[in-house]
Coordinates of C-alpha atoms in Angstrom, one line a residue:
Chain A
E1019 CA -183.0 -127.2 3.5
A1020 CA -185.2 -124.7 1.6
G1021 CA -188.5 -125.9 0.5
V1022 CA -190.4 -125.3 -2.8
T1023 CA -190.8 -121.6 -3.4
Q1024 CA -193.3 -119.9 -5.7
S1025 CA -193.7 -116.4 -6.9
P1026 CA -195.7 -114.2 -6.8
T1027 CA -197.8 -114.9 -3.8
H1028 CA -200.9 -113.1 -5.1
L1029 CA -201.8 -111.8 -8.5
I1030 CA -204.7 -109.9 -10.0
K1031 CA -205.3 -109.9 -13.7
T1032 CA -208.1 -109.0 -16.1
R1033 CA -209.7 -111.2 -18.6
G1034 CA -207.7 -111.7 -21.8
Q1035 CA -204.4 -110.9 -20.1
Q1036 CA -201.4 -113.3 -19.8
V1037 CA -199.7 -114.4 -16.6
T1038 CA -196.4 -116.2 -15.7
L1039 CA -196.0 -118.0 -12.4
R1040 CA -192.7 -119.2 -11.2
C1041 CA -191.5 -122.2 -9.1
S1042 CA -188.1 -123.2 -7.6
P1043 CA -187.9 -126.8 -6.6
I1044 CA -186.1 -128.3 -3.6
S1045 CA -182.4 -128.7 -4.3
G1046 CA -181.7 -132.1 -5.9
H1047 CA -185.2 -132.5 -7.2
T1048 CA -185.5 -132.7 -11.0
S1049 CA -189.3 -133.1 -11.4
V1050 CA -191.7 -130.2 -11.1
Y1051 CA -195.5 -130.5 -11.1
W1052 CA -198.1 -127.9 -11.4
Y1053 CA -201.6 -128.2 -10.0
Q1054 CA -204.7 -126.0 -10.0
Q1055 CA -207.0 -125.7 -7.1
A1056 CA -210.1 -123.7 -8.0
L1057 CA -212.8 -123.1 -5.4
G1058 CA -214.9 -126.1 -5.1
L1059 CA -213.1 -128.2 -7.7
G1060 CA -210.3 -129.8 -5.7
L1061 CA -206.7 -130.2 -6.8
Q1062 CA -206.4 -130.8 -10.6
F1063 CA -203.1 -131.8 -12.2
L1064 CA -201.8 -129.4 -14.9
L1065 CA -198.3 -130.2 -16.0
W1066 CA -195.3 -132.4 -15.1
Y1067 CA -191.8 -131.4 -16.1
D1068 CA -188.7 -133.6 -15.6
E1069 CA -185.2 -133.0 -16.8
G1070 CA -186.3 -130.1 -18.9
E1071 CA -189.0 -131.9 -20.7
E1072 CA -192.8 -132.0 -20.4
R1073 CA -193.7 -135.6 -19.3
N1074 CA -197.4 -135.3 -19.0
R1075 CA -200.2 -132.7 -18.9
G1076 CA -203.7 -132.8 -17.4
N1077 CA -207.0 -132.0 -19.1
F1078 CA -206.4 -128.3 -19.7
P1079 CA -206.5 -126.2 -22.9
P1080 CA -203.3 -125.3 -24.7
R1081 CA -203.3 -121.8 -23.4
F1082 CA -201.8 -123.4 -20.2
S1083 CA -198.2 -124.0 -20.9
G1084 CA -194.9 -124.0 -19.2
R1085 CA -191.3 -124.9 -19.3
Q1086 CA -188.5 -126.1 -17.1
F1087 CA -185.1 -124.5 -17.0
P1088 CA -181.6 -126.1 -16.8
N1089 CA -181.6 -125.4 -13.1
Y1090 CA -184.9 -127.3 -12.8
S1091 CA -186.9 -124.2 -11.9
S1092 CA -190.2 -123.9 -13.8
E1093 CA -192.6 -121.4 -15.2
L1094 CA -196.3 -121.8 -15.8
N1095 CA -197.8 -119.5 -18.4
V1096 CA -201.5 -118.9 -18.9
N1097 CA -202.6 -117.0 -21.9
A1098 CA -206.0 -115.3 -22.6
L1099 CA -207.1 -115.5 -19.0
E1100 CA -210.7 -116.4 -18.3
L1101 CA -212.7 -115.8 -15.1
E1102 CA -212.6 -119.5 -14.3
D1103 CA -208.8 -119.4 -14.2
S1104 CA -209.1 -117.8 -10.8
A1105 CA -207.5 -120.4 -8.5
L1106 CA -204.6 -121.3 -6.3
Y1107 CA -201.8 -122.6 -8.5
L1108 CA -199.5 -125.0 -6.7
C1109 CA -196.1 -126.2 -7.6
A1110 CA -194.6 -129.4 -6.3
S1111 CA -191.2 -131.0 -6.7
S1112 CA -189.8 -134.5 -6.3
Y1113 CA -186.9 -136.8 -7.3
T1114 CA -187.3 -138.4 -10.7
D1115 CA -186.5 -141.8 -9.2
S1116 CA -189.6 -142.8 -7.3
R1117 CA -187.5 -145.2 -5.2
L1118 CA -186.0 -142.1 -3.5
A1119 CA -187.9 -140.6 -0.7
G1120 CA -190.8 -142.9 -1.4
D1121 CA -191.9 -140.8 -4.5
T1122 CA -192.9 -138.0 -2.2
Q1123 CA -193.9 -134.7 -3.6
Y1124 CA -193.2 -131.5 -1.8
F1125 CA -195.5 -128.6 -2.4
G1126 CA -194.9 -124.8 -2.4
P1127 CA -197.3 -122.3 -0.8
G1128 CA -199.0 -121.5 -4.1
T1129 CA -199.8 -118.5 -6.1
R1130 CA -203.3 -117.1 -5.7
L1131 CA -204.5 -115.8 -9.1
T1132 CA -207.6 -113.7 -9.3
V1133 CA -209.0 -112.9 -12.8
L1134 CA -211.5 -110.0 -12.9
Chain B
D528 CA -205.3 -146.0 -11.2
A529 CA -206.8 -147.8 -8.2
K530 CA -209.4 -145.7 -6.5
T531 CA -209.7 -144.7 -2.8
T532 CA -212.8 -143.9 -0.8
Q533 CA -212.8 -141.6 2.2
P534 CA -215.5 -140.0 4.4
N535 CA -216.2 -136.4 3.4
S536 CA -215.7 -135.1 6.9
M537 CA -214.8 -136.1 10.5
E538 CA -214.7 -134.3 13.8
S539 CA -212.4 -134.7 16.7
N540 CA -211.7 -133.2 20.1
E541 CA -208.4 -131.6 20.8
E542 CA -205.9 -134.0 22.4
E543 CA -207.9 -137.1 21.5
P544 CA -206.8 -139.7 19.0
V545 CA -208.2 -139.5 15.4
H546 CA -208.6 -142.5 13.1
L547 CA -209.1 -141.5 9.5
P548 CA -210.2 -144.4 7.3
C549 CA -209.5 -145.1 3.6
N550 CA -210.9 -147.9 1.5
H551 CA -209.0 -149.1 -1.5
S552 CA -210.5 -152.4 -2.4
T553 CA -209.0 -152.5 -5.9
I554 CA -205.4 -151.9 -4.7
S555 CA -202.7 -153.9 -6.6
G556 CA -199.6 -155.5 -5.1
T557 CA -197.3 -152.6 -6.3
D558 CA -199.5 -149.8 -4.9
Y559 CA -198.1 -147.9 -1.9
I560 CA -200.6 -146.1 0.3
H561 CA -199.7 -142.4 0.7
W562 CA -201.3 -139.8 2.8
Y563 CA -201.1 -136.0 2.3
R564 CA -202.9 -133.3 4.1
Q565 CA -203.7 -129.7 3.2
L566 CA -204.0 -127.1 5.9
P567 CA -206.2 -124.1 5.2
S568 CA -204.6 -121.7 2.7
Q569 CA -201.5 -123.9 2.2
G570 CA -200.2 -126.4 -0.2
P571 CA -200.6 -130.1 0.6
E572 CA -197.9 -131.7 2.7
Y573 CA -196.8 -135.3 2.8
V574 CA -197.8 -137.2 6.0
I575 CA -196.8 -140.8 5.7
H576 CA -196.8 -143.8 3.3
G577 CA -196.6 -147.6 3.6
L578 CA -196.9 -150.8 1.6
T579 CA -197.9 -153.7 3.9
S580 CA -196.6 -153.1 7.4
N581 CA -197.8 -150.5 9.8
V582 CA -195.7 -147.4 9.7
N583 CA -195.0 -144.6 12.3
N584 CA -193.3 -141.3 11.9
R585 CA -193.3 -138.0 13.9
M586 CA -196.6 -136.9 12.4
A587 CA -198.8 -140.0 12.4
S588 CA -199.1 -143.7 12.2
L589 CA -200.5 -145.7 9.3
A590 CA -202.3 -148.9 10.0
I591 CA -202.8 -151.2 6.9
A592 CA -205.3 -154.0 6.9
E593 CA -203.9 -157.5 6.3
D594 CA -205.6 -157.7 2.9
R595 CA -204.5 -154.2 2.1
K596 CA -208.0 -153.2 1.0
S597 CA -208.2 -150.5 3.6
S598 CA -205.9 -148.4 5.8
T599 CA -206.2 -146.0 8.7
L600 CA -204.3 -142.8 9.3
I601 CA -203.9 -142.3 13.1
L602 CA -203.2 -139.0 14.7
H603 CA -202.4 -139.9 18.3
R604 CA -203.3 -136.6 19.9
A605 CA -205.1 -134.2 17.6
T606 CA -204.2 -130.5 17.9
L607 CA -206.0 -127.5 16.4
R608 CA -203.2 -127.4 13.9
D609 CA -204.2 -130.8 12.6
A610 CA -207.5 -129.4 11.2
A611 CA -207.0 -130.0 7.5
V612 CA -208.2 -132.0 4.5
Y613 CA -206.5 -135.4 4.5
Y614 CA -206.0 -137.3 1.2
C615 CA -205.3 -141.0 0.8
I616 CA -203.6 -141.7 -2.5
L617 CA -202.2 -144.9 -4.1
R618 CA -198.8 -144.7 -5.8
V619 CA -196.7 -147.2 -7.6
I620 CA -193.0 -147.2 -6.8
M621 CA -191.3 -148.0 -10.1
N622 CA -188.6 -150.8 -9.7
Y623 CA -186.7 -149.3 -12.6
G624 CA -186.5 -145.9 -10.9
G625 CA -189.0 -144.0 -12.9
S626 CA -191.9 -142.0 -11.5
Q627 CA -195.6 -142.5 -11.8
G628 CA -195.8 -138.7 -12.1
N629 CA -198.6 -136.6 -10.8
L630 CA -200.6 -137.2 -7.8
I631 CA -204.4 -137.8 -8.3
F632 CA -206.3 -136.2 -5.5
G633 CA -209.8 -137.2 -4.5
K634 CA -212.0 -135.1 -2.3
G635 CA -210.3 -136.2 0.9
T636 CA -211.6 -136.1 4.4
K637 CA -212.0 -132.7 6.0
L638 CA -211.0 -133.0 9.7
S639 CA -212.3 -130.5 12.2
V640 CA -210.7 -130.3 15.6
K641 CA -212.7 -128.9 18.5
P642 CA -211.0 -127.2 21.4

């Protein structure tokens, strides 16, 4: 069974630019989560999509947005990039029903974004 | 959400058992105890979870105190590949089938394994 995949693996952008990161969940999973892991700040929750809708967002400005497609894949968009957006962006997927698989989340390898 | 407390770091020798503690004194009856780990330069991976009884799987064992205020993740024979940050997280399994949503990660315990 294929795991969660993310693209691209690495990305270098300059301040003010926009970036789109992509995530494909495990087959059968309908929930997708985005997390940011900046150096020294730990894993911070960004966004949760389920069945095509945004269910929750973390404490991030509106320039962080995303969407989930009918095939449950997801995009994370970041506008007006700032230096502090440099981080590893992780996507995870799970079943919507937490009774399945113990509400386990499966993570992709991440996209490393560097903002210069 | 109920909070967990873990030591910042621990060291182990290769091929020896490792006991990683987690305190969760405000745990509620519906909270499951989950463990994830994050190897260097990788996304976190699920390790194990449990409610009341001790649990075993191919990766580790989870020992849960009788009062559920603490738990211990046990790696029976540490390998160099087990060097990672280990996170203890409380999750509610929804009886109606919903999801609690995102995981809330603390700082975790950084495990170093010496050859």
